[in-house]
Amino acid sequence: MKIAIMGAMPEEIAPILEKLGTYRTTEYAGNSYYEASYNGVDLVVAYSKIGKVFSTLTATTMIQHFGCEKLLFSGVAGGINPTLKIGDLIVATKLSQHDLDITAFGHPMGFVPGGSVFVESDKTLIELSKEVAKELGKTVQEGVIATGDQFVHDETVKNNIVKHFNADALEMEGGSVAVVCNAMDIPFFILRAISDTADTDASFSFDEFMESSAIISAEFVMKMVDRLAK
Ligand code: ADE
């Protein structure tokens, strides 16, 4: 089995690369891809760069060029649901694009003809995450993740995203990765640890907690890989 592990920023995949020990680096379409054999499974690890376009390119490359059969995303997110505190883990049950807007033509936010407002994550991988959480004695909240090409640091923007999508967290890549995997029939799993709460202090909080939250998410994803390797 070949598994893709994606992040958006170098800090999101660094803890994963550390665990691999040795890996082979391939440059493709303007990005670096790190291939390794880990406990009997083939892994392809990469960070896409921030945003929906770069993450679409990377997810597509991992599936089409490298032949990955499952995709796990690890990274950080802004918390919307007040129950989510810095460092808490959230797994996406479904994802949307909060900045996809053709409401001028009577469509709901996040919808374009031929698509859907939400894309659901793979239920088997979510079940596996519950088992891993139980094993580790960790809480992993399930919820809706909204994705858009903006770093949200404003209560009004945040409240609008809640209004349209009832989202629990927001970030900048999950929704586009979900669209790619869904279209290509690849089971996917999006995990995020909270780095900020998308309010006026978000950029400061992000700078302070991004690295530590990225480690929390990466460590959990690697525990899932351990289970998938069994
Ligand atoms: N990723 C982490 N925090 C974020 C925020 N506030 N907005 C968008 N993406 C994020």
Short mmCIF file of N, CA, C and O in Angstrom, two decimals, residues 4-98:
data_model
loop_
_atom_site.label_atom_id
_atom_site.label_comp_id
_atom_site.label_asym_id
_atom_site.label_seq_id
_atom_site.Cartn_x
_atom_site.Cartn_y
_atom_site.Cartn_z
N ALA A 4 -0.08 8.68 0.90
CA ALA A 4 0.38 10.07 0.82
C ALA A 4 0.18 10.73 2.18
O ALA A 4 -0.88 10.58 2.79
N ILE A 5 1.20 11.43 2.64
CA ILE A 5 1.03 12.28 3.83
C ILE A 5 1.38 13.70 3.42
O ILE A 5 2.51 13.99 2.99
N MET A 6 0.40 14.56 3.54
CA MET A 6 0.55 15.94 3.08
C MET A 6 0.47 16.92 4.21
O MET A 6 -0.29 16.72 5.17
N GLY A 7 1.22 18.01 4.10
CA GLY A 7 1.03 19.19 4.92
C GLY A 7 1.03 20.37 3.96
O GLY A 7 1.23 20.18 2.75
N ALA A 8 0.84 21.57 4.49
CA ALA A 8 0.90 22.74 3.62
C ALA A 8 2.23 23.48 3.77
O ALA A 8 2.73 24.08 2.83
N MET A 9 2.81 23.40 4.99
CA MET A 9 4.03 24.16 5.29
C MET A 9 5.13 23.20 5.74
O MET A 9 4.83 22.11 6.27
N PRO A 10 6.40 23.60 5.58
CA PRO A 10 7.51 22.72 5.99
C PRO A 10 7.35 22.22 7.43
O PRO A 10 7.61 21.06 7.73
N GLU A 11 6.90 23.11 8.33
CA GLU A 11 6.77 22.74 9.75
C GLU A 11 5.76 21.61 9.96
O GLU A 11 5.80 20.94 10.98
N GLU A 12 4.82 21.48 9.03
CA GLU A 12 3.78 20.46 9.19
C GLU A 12 4.27 19.07 8.82
O GLU A 12 3.70 18.08 9.27
N ILE A 13 5.30 18.99 7.98
CA ILE A 13 5.81 17.65 7.63
C ILE A 13 7.16 17.34 8.28
O ILE A 13 7.58 16.18 8.28
N ALA A 14 7.83 18.35 8.84
CA ALA A 14 9.16 18.11 9.45
C ALA A 14 9.12 16.99 10.50
O ALA A 14 9.99 16.11 10.49
N PRO A 15 8.11 16.97 11.40
CA PRO A 15 8.10 15.90 12.41
C PRO A 15 7.89 14.52 11.78
O PRO A 15 8.31 13.51 12.37
N ILE A 16 7.26 14.48 10.62
CA ILE A 16 7.04 13.20 9.92
C ILE A 16 8.34 12.73 9.28
O ILE A 16 8.74 11.58 9.43
N LEU A 17 9.03 13.64 8.63
CA LEU A 17 10.31 13.29 7.99
C LEU A 17 11.31 12.81 9.04
O LEU A 17 12.08 11.88 8.79
N GLU A 18 11.27 13.43 10.22
CA GLU A 18 12.17 13.01 11.32
C GLU A 18 11.97 11.54 11.67
O GLU A 18 12.92 10.82 11.94
N LYS A 19 10.71 11.12 11.66
CA LYS A 19 10.39 9.72 12.02
C LYS A 19 10.82 8.73 10.94
O LYS A 19 11.01 7.55 11.22
N LEU A 20 10.91 9.20 9.70
CA LEU A 20 11.22 8.28 8.59
C LEU A 20 12.68 7.84 8.58
O LEU A 20 12.99 6.79 8.07
N GLY A 21 13.54 8.68 9.11
CA GLY A 21 14.98 8.38 9.04
C GLY A 21 15.48 8.71 7.65
O GLY A 21 15.71 9.86 7.33
N THR A 22 15.59 7.67 6.80
CA THR A 22 16.07 7.96 5.44
C THR A 22 14.90 8.01 4.47
O THR A 22 13.90 7.31 4.64
N TYR A 23 15.05 8.85 3.46
CA TYR A 23 14.02 8.95 2.42
C TYR A 23 14.67 9.44 1.14
O TYR A 23 15.78 9.99 1.15
N ARG A 24 13.96 9.22 0.02
CA ARG A 24 14.45 9.64 -1.29
C ARG A 24 13.68 10.90 -1.71
O ARG A 24 12.46 10.94 -1.58
N THR A 25 14.40 11.90 -2.16
CA THR A 25 13.76 13.15 -2.56
C THR A 25 13.64 13.24 -4.07
O THR A 25 14.62 13.04 -4.79
N THR A 26 12.42 13.51 -4.54
CA THR A 26 12.20 13.70 -5.98
C THR A 26 11.58 15.08 -6.18
O THR A 26 10.63 15.44 -5.48
N GLU A 27 12.13 15.82 -7.13
CA GLU A 27 11.54 17.12 -7.48
C GLU A 27 10.54 16.89 -8.60
O GLU A 27 10.86 16.20 -9.59
N TYR A 28 9.34 17.40 -8.45
CA TYR A 28 8.34 17.25 -9.50
C TYR A 28 7.38 18.44 -9.48
O TYR A 28 6.85 18.79 -8.42
N ALA A 29 7.18 19.05 -10.63
CA ALA A 29 6.22 20.17 -10.79
C ALA A 29 6.41 21.25 -9.72
O ALA A 29 5.43 21.72 -9.12
N GLY A 30 7.66 21.57 -9.48
CA GLY A 30 7.95 22.69 -8.57
C GLY A 30 7.88 22.37 -7.10
O GLY A 30 7.87 23.28 -6.26
N ASN A 31 7.82 21.07 -6.76
CA ASN A 31 7.77 20.69 -5.35
C ASN A 31 8.69 19.52 -5.06
O ASN A 31 9.05 18.78 -5.98
N SER A 32 9.01 19.33 -3.78
CA SER A 32 9.82 18.18 -3.37
C SER A 32 8.90 17.11 -2.78
O SER A 32 8.01 17.43 -1.98
N TYR A 33 9.14 15.86 -3.18
CA TYR A 33 8.37 14.72 -2.66
C TYR A 33 9.35 13.76 -2.01
O TYR A 33 10.40 13.46 -2.58
N TYR A 34 9.02 13.31 -0.80
CA TYR A 34 9.92 12.47 -0.01
C TYR A 34 9.32 11.07 0.07
O TYR A 34 8.24 10.88 0.63
N GLU A 35 10.04 10.09 -0.49
CA GLU A 35 9.53 8.71 -0.53
C GLU A 35 10.32 7.85 0.43
O GLU A 35 11.54 7.91 0.48
N ALA A 36 9.59 7.02 1.17
CA ALA A 36 10.25 6.14 2.13
C ALA A 36 9.42 4.88 2.33
O ALA A 36 8.21 4.86 2.10
N SER A 37 10.12 3.84 2.76
CA SER A 37 9.42 2.64 3.20
C SER A 37 9.42 2.70 4.72
O SER A 37 10.46 2.90 5.35
N TYR A 38 8.23 2.59 5.32
CA TYR A 38 8.10 2.77 6.77
C TYR A 38 7.25 1.63 7.32
O TYR A 38 6.07 1.52 6.97
N ASN A 39 7.86 0.79 8.12
CA ASN A 39 7.15 -0.37 8.69
C ASN A 39 6.35 -1.16 7.65
O ASN A 39 5.21 -1.54 7.89
N GLY A 40 6.95 -1.31 6.46
CA GLY A 40 6.29 -2.13 5.44
C GLY A 40 5.31 -1.39 4.54
O GLY A 40 4.76 -1.98 3.61
N VAL A 41 5.05 -0.10 4.80
CA VAL A 41 4.21 0.65 3.85
C VAL A 41 5.06 1.69 3.13
O VAL A 41 6.03 2.21 3.67
N ASP A 42 4.66 1.94 1.89
CA ASP A 42 5.35 2.97 1.12
C ASP A 42 4.69 4.31 1.40
O ASP A 42 3.47 4.43 1.29
N LEU A 43 5.51 5.29 1.76
CA LEU A 43 4.98 6.63 2.05
C LEU A 43 5.51 7.64 1.05
O LEU A 43 6.68 7.55 0.63
N VAL A 44 4.67 8.58 0.69
CA VAL A 44 5.12 9.75 -0.07
C VAL A 44 4.69 10.96 0.74
O VAL A 44 3.50 11.14 1.02
N VAL A 45 5.67 11.75 1.16
CA VAL A 45 5.40 12.88 2.05
C VAL A 45 5.74 14.18 1.31
O VAL A 45 6.74 14.23 0.59
N ALA A 46 4.90 15.19 1.46
CA ALA A 46 5.21 16.49 0.83
C ALA A 46 4.45 17.60 1.53
O ALA A 46 3.38 17.36 2.10
N TYR A 47 5.00 18.80 1.46
CA TYR A 47 4.20 19.98 1.81
C TYR A 47 3.91 20.73 0.51
O TYR A 47 4.78 20.83 -0.36
N SER A 48 2.70 21.21 0.41
CA SER A 48 2.23 21.73 -0.88
C SER A 48 2.57 23.19 -1.13
O SER A 48 2.60 23.63 -2.27
N LYS A 49 2.80 23.95 -0.04
CA LYS A 49 2.72 25.40 0.02
C LYS A 49 1.25 25.74 0.34
O LYS A 49 0.36 24.92 0.13
N ILE A 50 1.07 26.97 0.84
CA ILE A 50 -0.25 27.33 1.39
C ILE A 50 -1.30 27.57 0.30
O ILE A 50 -0.99 28.15 -0.74
N GLY A 51 -2.51 27.13 0.56
CA GLY A 51 -3.66 27.51 -0.27
C GLY A 51 -4.24 26.39 -1.11
O GLY A 51 -3.67 25.32 -1.25
N LYS A 52 -5.42 26.69 -1.68
CA LYS A 52 -6.18 25.67 -2.39
C LYS A 52 -5.51 25.24 -3.70
O LYS A 52 -5.57 24.07 -4.07
N VAL A 53 -4.89 26.18 -4.41
CA VAL A 53 -4.30 25.83 -5.71
C VAL A 53 -3.09 24.92 -5.52
O VAL A 53 -3.00 23.85 -6.13
N PHE A 54 -2.17 25.32 -4.65
CA PHE A 54 -0.97 24.50 -4.44
C PHE A 54 -1.33 23.13 -3.84
O PHE A 54 -0.72 22.12 -4.18
N SER A 55 -2.31 23.12 -2.95
CA SER A 55 -2.67 21.83 -2.34
C SER A 55 -3.37 20.91 -3.34
O SER A 55 -3.22 19.69 -3.29
N THR A 56 -4.10 21.50 -4.27
CA THR A 56 -4.72 20.71 -5.34
C THR A 56 -3.63 20.06 -6.20
O THR A 56 -3.69 18.87 -6.53
N LEU A 57 -2.63 20.86 -6.54
CA LEU A 57 -1.53 20.36 -7.37
C LEU A 57 -0.81 19.20 -6.67
O LEU A 57 -0.52 18.16 -7.27
N THR A 58 -0.52 19.39 -5.39
CA THR A 58 0.23 18.36 -4.66
C THR A 58 -0.58 17.08 -4.47
O THR A 58 -0.08 15.98 -4.68
N ALA A 59 -1.85 17.23 -4.10
CA ALA A 59 -2.69 16.03 -3.91
C ALA A 59 -2.82 15.27 -5.23
O ALA A 59 -2.69 14.04 -5.26
N THR A 60 -3.04 15.99 -6.30
CA THR A 60 -3.18 15.36 -7.62
C THR A 60 -1.88 14.64 -8.00
O THR A 60 -1.90 13.50 -8.48
N THR A 61 -0.75 15.29 -7.76
CA THR A 61 0.55 14.70 -8.09
C THR A 61 0.78 13.42 -7.28
O THR A 61 1.26 12.40 -7.83
N MET A 62 0.45 13.47 -6.00
CA MET A 62 0.67 12.29 -5.15
C MET A 62 -0.15 11.09 -5.62
O MET A 62 0.29 9.95 -5.56
N ILE A 63 -1.32 11.38 -6.13
CA ILE A 63 -2.20 10.29 -6.59
C ILE A 63 -1.82 9.86 -8.02
O ILE A 63 -1.59 8.68 -8.29
N GLN A 64 -1.73 10.83 -8.92
CA GLN A 64 -1.56 10.50 -10.34
C GLN A 64 -0.13 10.14 -10.70
O GLN A 64 0.11 9.25 -11.50
N HIS A 65 0.83 10.85 -10.14
CA HIS A 65 2.23 10.63 -10.51
C HIS A 65 2.90 9.58 -9.63
O HIS A 65 3.63 8.72 -10.13
N PHE A 66 2.61 9.65 -8.30
CA PHE A 66 3.28 8.73 -7.37
C PHE A 66 2.44 7.49 -7.06
O PHE A 66 2.93 6.56 -6.43
N GLY A 67 1.18 7.48 -7.46
CA GLY A 67 0.34 6.29 -7.28
C GLY A 67 -0.13 6.04 -5.86
O GLY A 67 -0.36 4.89 -5.46
N CYS A 68 -0.29 7.11 -5.07
CA CYS A 68 -0.77 6.92 -3.69
C CYS A 68 -2.23 6.47 -3.69
O CYS A 68 -3.05 6.91 -4.50
N GLU A 69 -2.53 5.57 -2.73
CA GLU A 69 -3.87 4.95 -2.69
C GLU A 69 -4.74 5.47 -1.55
O GLU A 69 -5.94 5.20 -1.49
N LYS A 70 -4.11 6.15 -0.60
CA LYS A 70 -4.83 6.83 0.50
C LYS A 70 -4.08 8.13 0.75
O LYS A 70 -2.87 8.20 0.50
N LEU A 71 -4.79 9.12 1.30
CA LEU A 71 -4.12 10.39 1.60
C LEU A 71 -4.48 10.86 3.01
O LEU A 71 -5.66 10.92 3.36
N LEU A 72 -3.45 11.15 3.78
CA LEU A 72 -3.64 11.70 5.13
C LEU A 72 -3.04 13.11 5.15
O LEU A 72 -1.91 13.30 4.72
N PHE A 73 -3.81 14.07 5.62
CA PHE A 73 -3.31 15.44 5.71
C PHE A 73 -3.10 15.78 7.18
O PHE A 73 -3.97 15.56 8.01
N SER A 74 -1.96 16.38 7.47
CA SER A 74 -1.66 16.79 8.83
C SER A 74 -1.28 18.27 8.86
O SER A 74 -0.49 18.73 8.03
N GLY A 75 -1.85 19.01 9.81
CA GLY A 75 -1.49 20.42 9.89
C GLY A 75 -2.21 21.16 11.00
O GLY A 75 -2.71 20.54 11.94
N VAL A 76 -2.26 22.47 10.85
CA VAL A 76 -2.87 23.32 11.87
C VAL A 76 -4.10 24.02 11.30
O VAL A 76 -4.27 24.11 10.08
N ALA A 77 -4.95 24.52 12.20
CA ALA A 77 -6.17 25.21 11.77
C ALA A 77 -6.54 26.28 12.78
O ALA A 77 -6.09 26.25 13.93
N GLY A 78 -7.38 27.18 12.33
CA GLY A 78 -7.97 28.16 13.22
C GLY A 78 -9.25 27.55 13.81
O GLY A 78 -10.08 27.01 13.07
N GLY A 79 -9.40 27.62 15.09
CA GLY A 79 -10.58 27.06 15.74
C GLY A 79 -11.74 28.04 15.67
O GLY A 79 -11.56 29.25 15.86
N ILE A 80 -12.93 27.53 15.38
CA ILE A 80 -14.14 28.36 15.40
C ILE A 80 -15.02 27.93 16.57
O ILE A 80 -15.49 28.74 17.35
N ASN A 81 -15.24 26.62 16.66
CA ASN A 81 -16.04 26.08 17.76
C ASN A 81 -15.31 26.42 19.08
O ASN A 81 -14.14 26.05 19.24
N PRO A 82 -16.01 27.12 19.99
CA PRO A 82 -15.33 27.55 21.22
C PRO A 82 -14.82 26.39 22.09
O PRO A 82 -14.00 26.61 22.99
N THR A 83 -15.29 25.17 21.82
CA THR A 83 -14.78 24.03 22.60
C THR A 83 -13.35 23.69 22.19
O THR A 83 -12.65 22.97 22.90
N LEU A 84 -12.92 24.18 21.02
CA LEU A 84 -11.56 23.87 20.53
C LEU A 84 -10.55 24.87 21.07
O LEU A 84 -10.65 26.07 20.82
N LYS A 85 -9.57 24.35 21.82
CA LYS A 85 -8.52 25.19 22.39
C LYS A 85 -7.21 24.95 21.62
O LYS A 85 -7.09 23.95 20.90
N ILE A 86 -6.24 25.83 21.85
CA ILE A 86 -4.93 25.69 21.19
C ILE A 86 -4.37 24.28 21.46
O ILE A 86 -4.35 23.83 22.61
N GLY A 87 -3.93 23.62 20.39
CA GLY A 87 -3.33 22.28 20.53
C GLY A 87 -4.33 21.15 20.42
O GLY A 87 -3.94 20.00 20.27
N ASP A 88 -5.65 21.47 20.48
CA ASP A 88 -6.66 20.41 20.34
C ASP A 88 -6.69 19.89 18.91
O ASP A 88 -6.45 20.64 17.95
N LEU A 89 -7.05 18.61 18.79
CA LEU A 89 -7.11 17.97 17.47
C LEU A 89 -8.54 17.96 16.95
O LEU A 89 -9.48 17.66 17.69
N ILE A 90 -8.68 18.25 15.67
CA ILE A 90 -9.99 18.10 15.02
C ILE A 90 -9.82 17.30 13.74
O ILE A 90 -8.89 17.54 12.96
N VAL A 91 -10.70 16.33 13.56
CA VAL A 91 -10.71 15.56 12.33
C VAL A 91 -11.94 15.98 11.53
O VAL A 91 -13.03 16.12 12.09
N ALA A 92 -11.74 16.23 10.25
CA ALA A 92 -12.86 16.70 9.40
C ALA A 92 -13.77 15.54 9.03
O ALA A 92 -13.32 14.55 8.47
N THR A 93 -15.06 15.68 9.36
CA THR A 93 -16.06 14.71 8.86
C THR A 93 -16.42 15.09 7.43
O THR A 93 -16.66 14.24 6.59
N LYS A 94 -16.48 16.41 7.18
CA LYS A 94 -16.73 16.90 5.83
C LYS A 94 -16.10 18.29 5.70
O LYS A 94 -15.85 18.96 6.72
N LEU A 95 -15.84 18.66 4.45
CA LEU A 95 -15.13 19.93 4.21
C LEU A 95 -15.84 20.74 3.12
O LEU A 95 -16.48 20.17 2.23
N SER A 96 -15.66 22.06 3.22
CA SER A 96 -16.26 22.94 2.22
C SER A 96 -15.26 24.02 1.83
O SER A 96 -14.24 24.19 2.49
N GLN A 97 -15.58 24.73 0.75
CA GLN A 97 -14.76 25.89 0.34
C GLN A 97 -15.55 27.15 0.70
O GLN A 97 -16.52 27.49 0.03
N HIS A 98 -15.11 27.83 1.76
CA HIS A 98 -15.92 28.95 2.26
C HIS A 98 -15.86 30.19 1.39
O HIS A 98 -16.66 31.11 1.53
#
